[in-house]
Amino acid sequence: MGLYDYRRYLASERACLQLVRQIRWPRGVHCPRCEHRRIWKTHERGLRKYFCARCRRKFSDTSGTLFEKTRTPLSKWVLAIGLWKLGCSAKTLQTEVGVTYKTAWVMLHVMRRAVIDDTLFRKLSGHVEVDETYFGGRRKGKRGRGAAGKTIVLGLRQRGGRVKTLVVPDLKAATFRRLIQQHVRRGSTIYTDGFWDHVVLVGYAHHIIDHTKRFVMDRLRHTQAVESVWAHTKPDLKARHHAISPRYLHEYLAERDFMFNHRQHPDLTRLVLEKLLVQYPLRG
C-alpha cells in the first residue's frame, strides 16, 4: 500500500487507532507487562484503556511503545511516516502535517530510532564489500583520508543483500577487525581497497583491490557496489539537510540503510508502524 491507499486512515483518527490495534494485538489484547490475557476494557476521556486481571495495571494500545506519551494524533503520525519514506525534512514535515518544528524533528527522530536496530543484529554473509568514507562540510585543508573535522563512516554491503553503514572512531586495524567480526559471518569473503592490505582477517577470505592500478580486477574482485552506496547517500543527505550533527549521524545513516534494504517492500508505511509499536521495557 502506498500513501494514496492510506488516505482513509489519514482522514480518521478512529481508523488509525483500529490500524494500531490490528498491528499491536494480532492475536488479541494481552498485558504488556505480565503477558496475561484476561483483560477488562475501560474508557477514560473517550479513549479505550485496558485493565489487567493479574497485575491489576492499566494500559492502552500504545503502552510500552514509542507512541506511549505522544500527544500528536495517530493520523498525523501515519501521514508523517508516508512523507518520511519519500524523503522529507523536518521543515517540510512541519508544513505538511501541521505541527511545530520541534514536534516534526522529534517525530523524525523517533522513526529513525525505531529502525536503527534493523541492520545491527543480523550478520552479513557471502561476498561482502567494505569501504570507508568521510562525512562533513566543505572546508580548507586536506581532503580525503586524514581530513580535519570529518566523521569516519564504514560501509558494508552484501552482494545481492543488505547494507550497513557504521560511524567509527578511527581506522585502526584492530577497530576494522572487530567490526568485521561483529557484523560479518565467519567464512565470508571480504573485498576491500588497498588501504586495508595490512589487516589480517582470521576466518575470512580477504581480497584486496589496488585502486592505484585498477578499480575492477575481474567480475568478482571489486568494491563498486559499496561505493555506489556513497554515491546515493551523500547527495541525498546533502540535498535534504543543511547540516547533520555528528551526534545524530548514525541515525541518518540507519535511515538510509533501512530505506535501501526495504526498497522493494510492498507496504513500507505498515512496516515502520510495526517497528514503532514494538514493545519496549516498562518501568516500575
PDB file of C-alpha atoms in Angstrom, residues 61-277:
ATOM      1  CA  ASP A  61      -2.925   0.337  22.851  1.00  0.00           C
ATOM      2  CA  THR A  62       0.338   2.301  22.827  1.00  0.00           C
ATOM      3  CA  SER A  63       1.701   1.479  26.311  1.00  0.00           C
ATOM      4  CA  GLY A  64       5.320   0.382  26.222  1.00  0.00           C
ATOM      5  CA  THR A  65       5.873   1.629  22.666  1.00  0.00           C
ATOM      6  CA  LEU A  66       7.436   4.738  21.165  1.00  0.00           C
ATOM      7  CA  PHE A  67       3.885   6.127  20.849  1.00  0.00           C
ATOM      8  CA  GLU A  68       3.191   5.860  24.577  1.00  0.00           C
ATOM      9  CA  LYS A  69       3.332   9.514  25.634  1.00  0.00           C
ATOM     10  CA  THR A  70       2.803  11.254  22.324  1.00  0.00           C
ATOM     11  CA  ARG A  71       0.200  13.990  22.184  1.00  0.00           C
ATOM     12  CA  THR A  72       0.275  14.092  18.391  1.00  0.00           C
ATOM     13  CA  PRO A  73      -2.749  12.387  16.768  1.00  0.00           C
ATOM     14  CA  LEU A  74      -2.011   8.987  15.242  1.00  0.00           C
ATOM     15  CA  SER A  75      -3.450  10.193  11.922  1.00  0.00           C
ATOM     16  CA  LYS A  76      -0.622  12.741  11.749  1.00  0.00           C
ATOM     17  CA  TRP A  77       1.887  10.022  12.594  1.00  0.00           C
ATOM     18  CA  VAL A  78       0.681   7.863   9.695  1.00  0.00           C
ATOM     19  CA  LEU A  79       0.955  10.830   7.339  1.00  0.00           C
ATOM     20  CA  ALA A  80       4.425  11.634   8.705  1.00  0.00           C
ATOM     21  CA  ILE A  81       5.600   8.076   8.042  1.00  0.00           C
ATOM     22  CA  GLY A  82       4.380   8.310   4.459  1.00  0.00           C
ATOM     23  CA  LEU A  83       6.211  11.606   3.934  1.00  0.00           C
ATOM     24  CA  TRP A  84       9.340  10.356   5.700  1.00  0.00           C
ATOM     25  CA  LYS A  85       9.723   7.373   3.390  1.00  0.00           C
ATOM     26  CA  LEU A  86       9.584   9.788   0.450  1.00  0.00           C
ATOM     27  CA  GLY A  87      12.489  11.770   1.904  1.00  0.00           C
ATOM     28  CA  CYS A  88      11.038  14.585   3.985  1.00  0.00           C
ATOM     29  CA  SER A  89      12.959  17.040   6.171  1.00  0.00           C
ATOM     30  CA  ALA A  90      11.693  18.352   9.499  1.00  0.00           C
ATOM     31  CA  LYS A  91      10.842  21.745   7.999  1.00  0.00           C
ATOM     32  CA  THR A  92       8.775  20.182   5.221  1.00  0.00           C
ATOM     33  CA  LEU A  93       7.073  17.864   7.695  1.00  0.00           C
ATOM     34  CA  GLN A  94       6.168  20.846   9.868  1.00  0.00           C
ATOM     35  CA  THR A  95       4.331  22.475   6.971  1.00  0.00           C
ATOM     36  CA  GLU A  96       2.645  19.378   5.536  1.00  0.00           C
ATOM     37  CA  VAL A  97       1.455  17.794   8.796  1.00  0.00           C
ATOM     38  CA  GLY A  98       0.637  20.981  10.694  1.00  0.00           C
ATOM     39  CA  VAL A  99       2.860  20.633  13.778  1.00  0.00           C
ATOM     40  CA  THR A 100       5.621  22.723  15.302  1.00  0.00           C
ATOM     41  CA  TYR A 101       9.177  22.359  14.045  1.00  0.00           C
ATOM     42  CA  LYS A 102      10.239  20.784  17.345  1.00  0.00           C
ATOM     43  CA  THR A 103       7.456  18.195  17.081  1.00  0.00           C
ATOM     44  CA  ALA A 104       8.352  17.443  13.462  1.00  0.00           C
ATOM     45  CA  TRP A 105      12.023  16.962  14.397  1.00  0.00           C
ATOM     46  CA  VAL A 106      11.081  14.655  17.278  1.00  0.00           C
ATOM     47  CA  MET A 107       8.770  12.602  15.039  1.00  0.00           C
ATOM     48  CA  LEU A 108      11.568  12.028  12.536  1.00  0.00           C
ATOM     49  CA  HIS A 109      13.981  11.254  15.375  1.00  0.00           C
ATOM     50  CA  VAL A 110      11.576   8.651  16.801  1.00  0.00           C
ATOM     51  CA  MET A 111      11.137   6.986  13.407  1.00  0.00           C
ATOM     52  CA  ARG A 112      14.904   6.781  12.904  1.00  0.00           C
ATOM     53  CA  ARG A 113      15.252   5.377  16.404  1.00  0.00           C
ATOM     54  CA  ALA A 114      12.652   2.711  15.573  1.00  0.00           C
ATOM     55  CA  VAL A 115      14.545   1.454  12.504  1.00  0.00           C
ATOM     56  CA  ILE A 116      18.088   1.877  13.813  1.00  0.00           C
ATOM     57  CA  ASP A 117      18.276  -1.723  15.052  1.00  0.00           C
ATOM     58  CA  ASP A 118      17.025  -3.111  11.758  1.00  0.00           C
ATOM     59  CA  THR A 119      20.540  -3.600  10.355  1.00  0.00           C
ATOM     60  CA  LEU A 120      22.549  -4.144  13.538  1.00  0.00           C
ATOM     61  CA  PHE A 121      21.724  -7.676  14.657  1.00  0.00           C
ATOM     62  CA  ARG A 122      21.717  -9.942  11.603  1.00  0.00           C
ATOM     63  CA  LYS A 123      25.193 -10.518  10.242  1.00  0.00           C
ATOM     64  CA  LEU A 124      26.090 -10.148   6.586  1.00  0.00           C
ATOM     65  CA  SER A 125      27.396 -13.201   4.765  1.00  0.00           C
ATOM     66  CA  GLY A 126      28.651 -14.421   1.404  1.00  0.00           C
ATOM     67  CA  HIS A 127      30.514 -11.809  -0.646  1.00  0.00           C
ATOM     68  CA  VAL A 128      30.779  -8.575   1.368  1.00  0.00           C
ATOM     69  CA  GLU A 129      32.342  -5.353   0.132  1.00  0.00           C
ATOM     70  CA  VAL A 130      33.799  -2.933   2.685  1.00  0.00           C
ATOM     71  CA  ASP A 131      34.837   0.670   2.185  1.00  0.00           C
ATOM     72  CA  GLU A 132      35.244   3.796   4.297  1.00  0.00           C
ATOM     73  CA  THR A 133      34.319   7.410   3.623  1.00  0.00           C
ATOM     74  CA  TYR A 134      34.160  10.758   5.417  1.00  0.00           C
ATOM     75  CA  PHE A 135      31.129  12.886   6.215  1.00  0.00           C
ATOM     76  CA  GLY A 136      31.380  16.595   6.955  1.00  0.00           C
ATOM     77  CA  GLY A 137      31.109  20.048   5.439  1.00  0.00           C
ATOM     78  CA  ARG A 138      33.492  21.570   2.931  1.00  0.00           C
ATOM     79  CA  ARG A 139      36.481  23.327   4.427  1.00  0.00           C
ATOM     80  CA  LYS A 140      40.013  24.339   3.508  1.00  0.00           C
ATOM     81  CA  GLY A 141      42.849  21.940   4.052  1.00  0.00           C
ATOM     82  CA  LYS A 142      43.498  18.293   3.355  1.00  0.00           C
ATOM     83  CA  ARG A 143      40.786  16.256   1.673  1.00  0.00           C
ATOM     84  CA  GLY A 144      40.108  12.540   1.887  1.00  0.00           C
ATOM     85  CA  ARG A 145      41.789  10.362   4.492  1.00  0.00           C
ATOM     86  CA  GLY A 146      43.071  12.381   7.415  1.00  0.00           C
ATOM     87  CA  ALA A 147      40.919  15.450   6.723  1.00  0.00           C
ATOM     88  CA  ALA A 148      40.222  17.523   9.844  1.00  0.00           C
ATOM     89  CA  GLY A 149      36.722  17.824  11.279  1.00  0.00           C
ATOM     90  CA  LYS A 150      35.303  14.853   9.394  1.00  0.00           C
ATOM     91  CA  THR A 151      33.364  11.849  10.695  1.00  0.00           C
ATOM     92  CA  ILE A 152      34.584   8.422   9.599  1.00  0.00           C
ATOM     93  CA  VAL A 153      31.925   6.042   8.282  1.00  0.00           C
ATOM     94  CA  LEU A 154      32.484   2.404   7.386  1.00  0.00           C
ATOM     95  CA  GLY A 155      30.188   0.817   4.813  1.00  0.00           C
ATOM     96  CA  LEU A 156      29.494  -2.904   4.398  1.00  0.00           C
ATOM     97  CA  ARG A 157      27.401  -4.245   1.541  1.00  0.00           C
ATOM     98  CA  GLN A 158      26.477  -7.858   0.952  1.00  0.00           C
ATOM     99  CA  ARG A 159      26.235  -8.512  -2.754  1.00  0.00           C
ATOM    100  CA  GLY A 160      22.615  -9.129  -3.586  1.00  0.00           C
ATOM    101  CA  GLY A 161      21.682  -8.327   0.021  1.00  0.00           C
ATOM    102  CA  ARG A 162      21.727  -5.718   2.721  1.00  0.00           C
ATOM    103  CA  VAL A 163      23.795  -2.650   3.561  1.00  0.00           C
ATOM    104  CA  LYS A 164      25.230  -1.499   6.890  1.00  0.00           C
ATOM    105  CA  THR A 165      26.906   1.854   7.468  1.00  0.00           C
ATOM    106  CA  LEU A 166      28.616   2.460  10.797  1.00  0.00           C
ATOM    107  CA  VAL A 167      30.160   5.534  12.378  1.00  0.00           C
ATOM    108  CA  VAL A 168      33.625   4.502  13.592  1.00  0.00           C
ATOM    109  CA  PRO A 169      36.090   6.312  15.894  1.00  0.00           C
ATOM    110  CA  ASP A 170      39.232   5.535  13.879  1.00  0.00           C
ATOM    111  CA  LEU A 171      40.695   3.455  11.054  1.00  0.00           C
ATOM    112  CA  LYS A 172      42.996   1.263  13.120  1.00  0.00           C
ATOM    113  CA  ALA A 173      43.419  -2.358  12.112  1.00  0.00           C
ATOM    114  CA  ALA A 174      42.050  -3.554  15.475  1.00  0.00           C
ATOM    115  CA  THR A 175      38.870  -1.474  15.014  1.00  0.00           C
ATOM    116  CA  PHE A 176      38.365  -2.763  11.481  1.00  0.00           C
ATOM    117  CA  ARG A 177      38.917  -6.360  12.571  1.00  0.00           C
ATOM    118  CA  ARG A 178      36.465  -6.028  15.469  1.00  0.00           C
ATOM    119  CA  LEU A 179      33.719  -4.556  13.257  1.00  0.00           C
ATOM    120  CA  ILE A 180      34.145  -7.273  10.626  1.00  0.00           C
ATOM    121  CA  GLN A 181      33.855  -9.989  13.282  1.00  0.00           C
ATOM    122  CA  GLN A 182      30.823  -8.244  14.764  1.00  0.00           C
ATOM    123  CA  HIS A 183      28.861  -7.687  11.547  1.00  0.00           C
ATOM    124  CA  VAL A 184      30.060 -10.315   9.050  1.00  0.00           C
ATOM    125  CA  ARG A 185      29.623 -14.058   9.460  1.00  0.00           C
ATOM    126  CA  ARG A 186      32.806 -16.131   9.576  1.00  0.00           C
ATOM    127  CA  GLY A 187      33.642 -17.879   6.331  1.00  0.00           C
ATOM    128  CA  SER A 188      32.503 -14.945   4.219  1.00  0.00           C
ATOM    129  CA  THR A 189      34.604 -13.299   1.523  1.00  0.00           C
ATOM    130  CA  ILE A 190      35.667  -9.689   2.168  1.00  0.00           C
ATOM    131  CA  TYR A 191      36.560  -7.235  -0.608  1.00  0.00           C
ATOM    132  CA  THR A 192      38.407  -4.011   0.271  1.00  0.00           C
ATOM    133  CA  ASP A 193      40.691  -1.492  -1.382  1.00  0.00           C
ATOM    134  CA  GLY A 194      44.447  -1.310  -0.821  1.00  0.00           C
ATOM    135  CA  PHE A 195      44.127   0.762   2.357  1.00  0.00           C
ATOM    136  CA  TRP A 196      43.337  -2.421   4.308  1.00  0.00           C
ATOM    137  CA  ASP A 197      46.172  -4.557   2.899  1.00  0.00           C
ATOM    138  CA  HIS A 198      47.877  -4.655   6.328  1.00  0.00           C
ATOM    139  CA  VAL A 199      44.822  -6.110   8.119  1.00  0.00           C
ATOM    140  CA  VAL A 200      44.849  -9.853   8.793  1.00  0.00           C
ATOM    141  CA  LEU A 201      41.340 -11.323   8.976  1.00  0.00           C
ATOM    142  CA  VAL A 202      41.242 -14.774  10.530  1.00  0.00           C
ATOM    143  CA  GLY A 203      38.290 -16.870   9.373  1.00  0.00           C
ATOM    144  CA  TYR A 204      37.590 -14.780   6.262  1.00  0.00           C
ATOM    145  CA  ALA A 205      38.794 -14.768   2.672  1.00  0.00           C
ATOM    146  CA  HIS A 206      40.184 -11.261   2.114  1.00  0.00           C
ATOM    147  CA  HIS A 207      40.594  -9.919  -1.432  1.00  0.00           C
ATOM    148  CA  ILE A 208      42.334  -6.565  -1.889  1.00  0.00           C
ATOM    149  CA  ILE A 209      41.794  -4.360  -4.950  1.00  0.00           C
ATOM    150  CA  ASP A 210      44.642  -1.910  -5.546  1.00  0.00           C
ATOM    151  CA  HIS A 211      42.894   1.219  -6.848  1.00  0.00           C
ATOM    152  CA  THR A 212      46.190   2.781  -7.881  1.00  0.00           C
ATOM    153  CA  LYS A 213      46.295   0.184 -10.668  1.00  0.00           C
ATOM    154  CA  ARG A 214      42.647  -0.562 -11.459  1.00  0.00           C
ATOM    155  CA  PHE A 215      39.208  -0.386  -9.866  1.00  0.00           C
ATOM    156  CA  VAL A 216      37.868  -3.709 -11.151  1.00  0.00           C
ATOM    157  CA  MET A 217      40.141  -6.743 -11.152  1.00  0.00           C
ATOM    158  CA  ASP A 218      37.506  -9.100 -12.589  1.00  0.00           C
ATOM    159  CA  ARG A 219      33.800  -9.897 -12.278  1.00  0.00           C
ATOM    160  CA  LEU A 220      34.104 -10.672  -8.546  1.00  0.00           C
ATOM    161  CA  ARG A 221      37.067  -8.654  -7.272  1.00  0.00           C
ATOM    162  CA  HIS A 222      35.858  -5.072  -6.966  1.00  0.00           C
ATOM    163  CA  THR A 223      34.210  -2.678  -4.473  1.00  0.00           C
ATOM    164  CA  GLN A 224      31.897  -0.907  -6.910  1.00  0.00           C
ATOM    165  CA  ALA A 225      28.706  -1.968  -5.094  1.00  0.00           C
ATOM    166  CA  VAL A 226      29.596  -0.434  -1.732  1.00  0.00           C
ATOM    167  CA  GLU A 227      30.948   2.690  -3.415  1.00  0.00           C
ATOM    168  CA  SER A 228      27.586   3.143  -5.122  1.00  0.00           C
ATOM    169  CA  VAL A 229      26.090   3.438  -1.614  1.00  0.00           C
ATOM    170  CA  TRP A 230      28.132   6.594  -1.039  1.00  0.00           C
ATOM    171  CA  ALA A 231      27.111   7.881  -4.490  1.00  0.00           C
ATOM    172  CA  HIS A 232      23.464   7.793  -3.386  1.00  0.00           C
ATOM    173  CA  THR A 233      23.715   8.502   0.364  1.00  0.00           C
ATOM    174  CA  LYS A 234      25.892  11.607   0.323  1.00  0.00           C
ATOM    175  CA  PRO A 235      23.951  13.610  -2.319  1.00  0.00           C
ATOM    176  CA  ASP A 236      20.640  12.586  -0.734  1.00  0.00           C
ATOM    177  CA  LEU A 237      21.601  13.777   2.758  1.00  0.00           C
ATOM    178  CA  LYS A 238      23.154  16.952   1.356  1.00  0.00           C
ATOM    179  CA  ALA A 239      20.011  17.781  -0.629  1.00  0.00           C
ATOM    180  CA  ARG A 240      17.610  17.258   2.291  1.00  0.00           C
ATOM    181  CA  HIS A 241      19.580  18.676   5.221  1.00  0.00           C
ATOM    182  CA  HIS A 242      21.668  21.817   5.608  1.00  0.00           C
ATOM    183  CA  ALA A 243      23.850  20.162   8.224  1.00  0.00           C
ATOM    184  CA  ILE A 244      23.919  16.940  10.239  1.00  0.00           C
ATOM    185  CA  SER A 245      25.459  16.827  13.692  1.00  0.00           C
ATOM    186  CA  PRO A 246      27.989  14.009  14.224  1.00  0.00           C
ATOM    187  CA  ARG A 247      25.942  13.176  17.333  1.00  0.00           C
ATOM    188  CA  TYR A 248      22.975  12.065  15.184  1.00  0.00           C
ATOM    189  CA  LEU A 249      24.787  10.962  12.022  1.00  0.00           C
ATOM    190  CA  HIS A 250      24.396   7.263  12.874  1.00  0.00           C
ATOM    191  CA  GLU A 251      20.596   7.721  12.929  1.00  0.00           C
ATOM    192  CA  TYR A 252      20.522   9.343   9.489  1.00  0.00           C
ATOM    193  CA  LEU A 253      22.730   6.564   8.129  1.00  0.00           C
ATOM    194  CA  ALA A 254      20.469   3.924   9.689  1.00  0.00           C
ATOM    195  CA  GLU A 255      17.527   5.612   7.964  1.00  0.00           C
ATOM    196  CA  ARG A 256      19.228   5.363   4.569  1.00  0.00           C
ATOM    197  CA  ASP A 257      20.179   1.724   5.237  1.00  0.00           C
ATOM    198  CA  PHE A 258      16.579   0.911   6.140  1.00  0.00           C
ATOM    199  CA  MET A 259      15.211   2.562   3.002  1.00  0.00           C
ATOM    200  CA  PHE A 260      17.721   0.717   0.817  1.00  0.00           C
ATOM    201  CA  ASN A 261      17.275  -2.698   2.436  1.00  0.00           C
ATOM    202  CA  HIS A 262      13.457  -2.468   2.206  1.00  0.00           C
ATOM    203  CA  ARG A 263      13.214  -0.612  -1.098  1.00  0.00           C
ATOM    204  CA  GLN A 264      11.075  -3.404  -2.579  1.00  0.00           C
ATOM    205  CA  HIS A 265       8.793  -3.859   0.428  1.00  0.00           C
ATOM    206  CA  PRO A 266       5.132  -3.620  -0.681  1.00  0.00           C
ATOM    207  CA  ASP A 267       3.939  -1.693   2.410  1.00  0.00           C
ATOM    208  CA  LEU A 268       6.733   0.363   3.968  1.00  0.00           C
ATOM    209  CA  THR A 269       4.308   2.502   5.996  1.00  0.00           C
ATOM    210  CA  ARG A 270       2.942  -0.536   7.821  1.00  0.00           C
ATOM    211  CA  LEU A 271       6.481  -1.875   8.339  1.00  0.00           C
ATOM    212  CA  VAL A 272       7.541   1.344  10.078  1.00  0.00           C
ATOM    213  CA  LEU A 273       4.352   1.302  12.171  1.00  0.00           C
ATOM    214  CA  GLU A 274       5.173  -2.241  13.280  1.00  0.00           C
ATOM    215  CA  LYS A 275       8.604  -1.115  14.418  1.00  0.00           C
ATOM    216  CA  LEU A 276       7.157   1.889  16.246  1.00  0.00           C
ATOM    217  CA  LEU A 277       4.775  -0.461  18.060  1.00  0.00           C
TER     218      LEU A 277
END
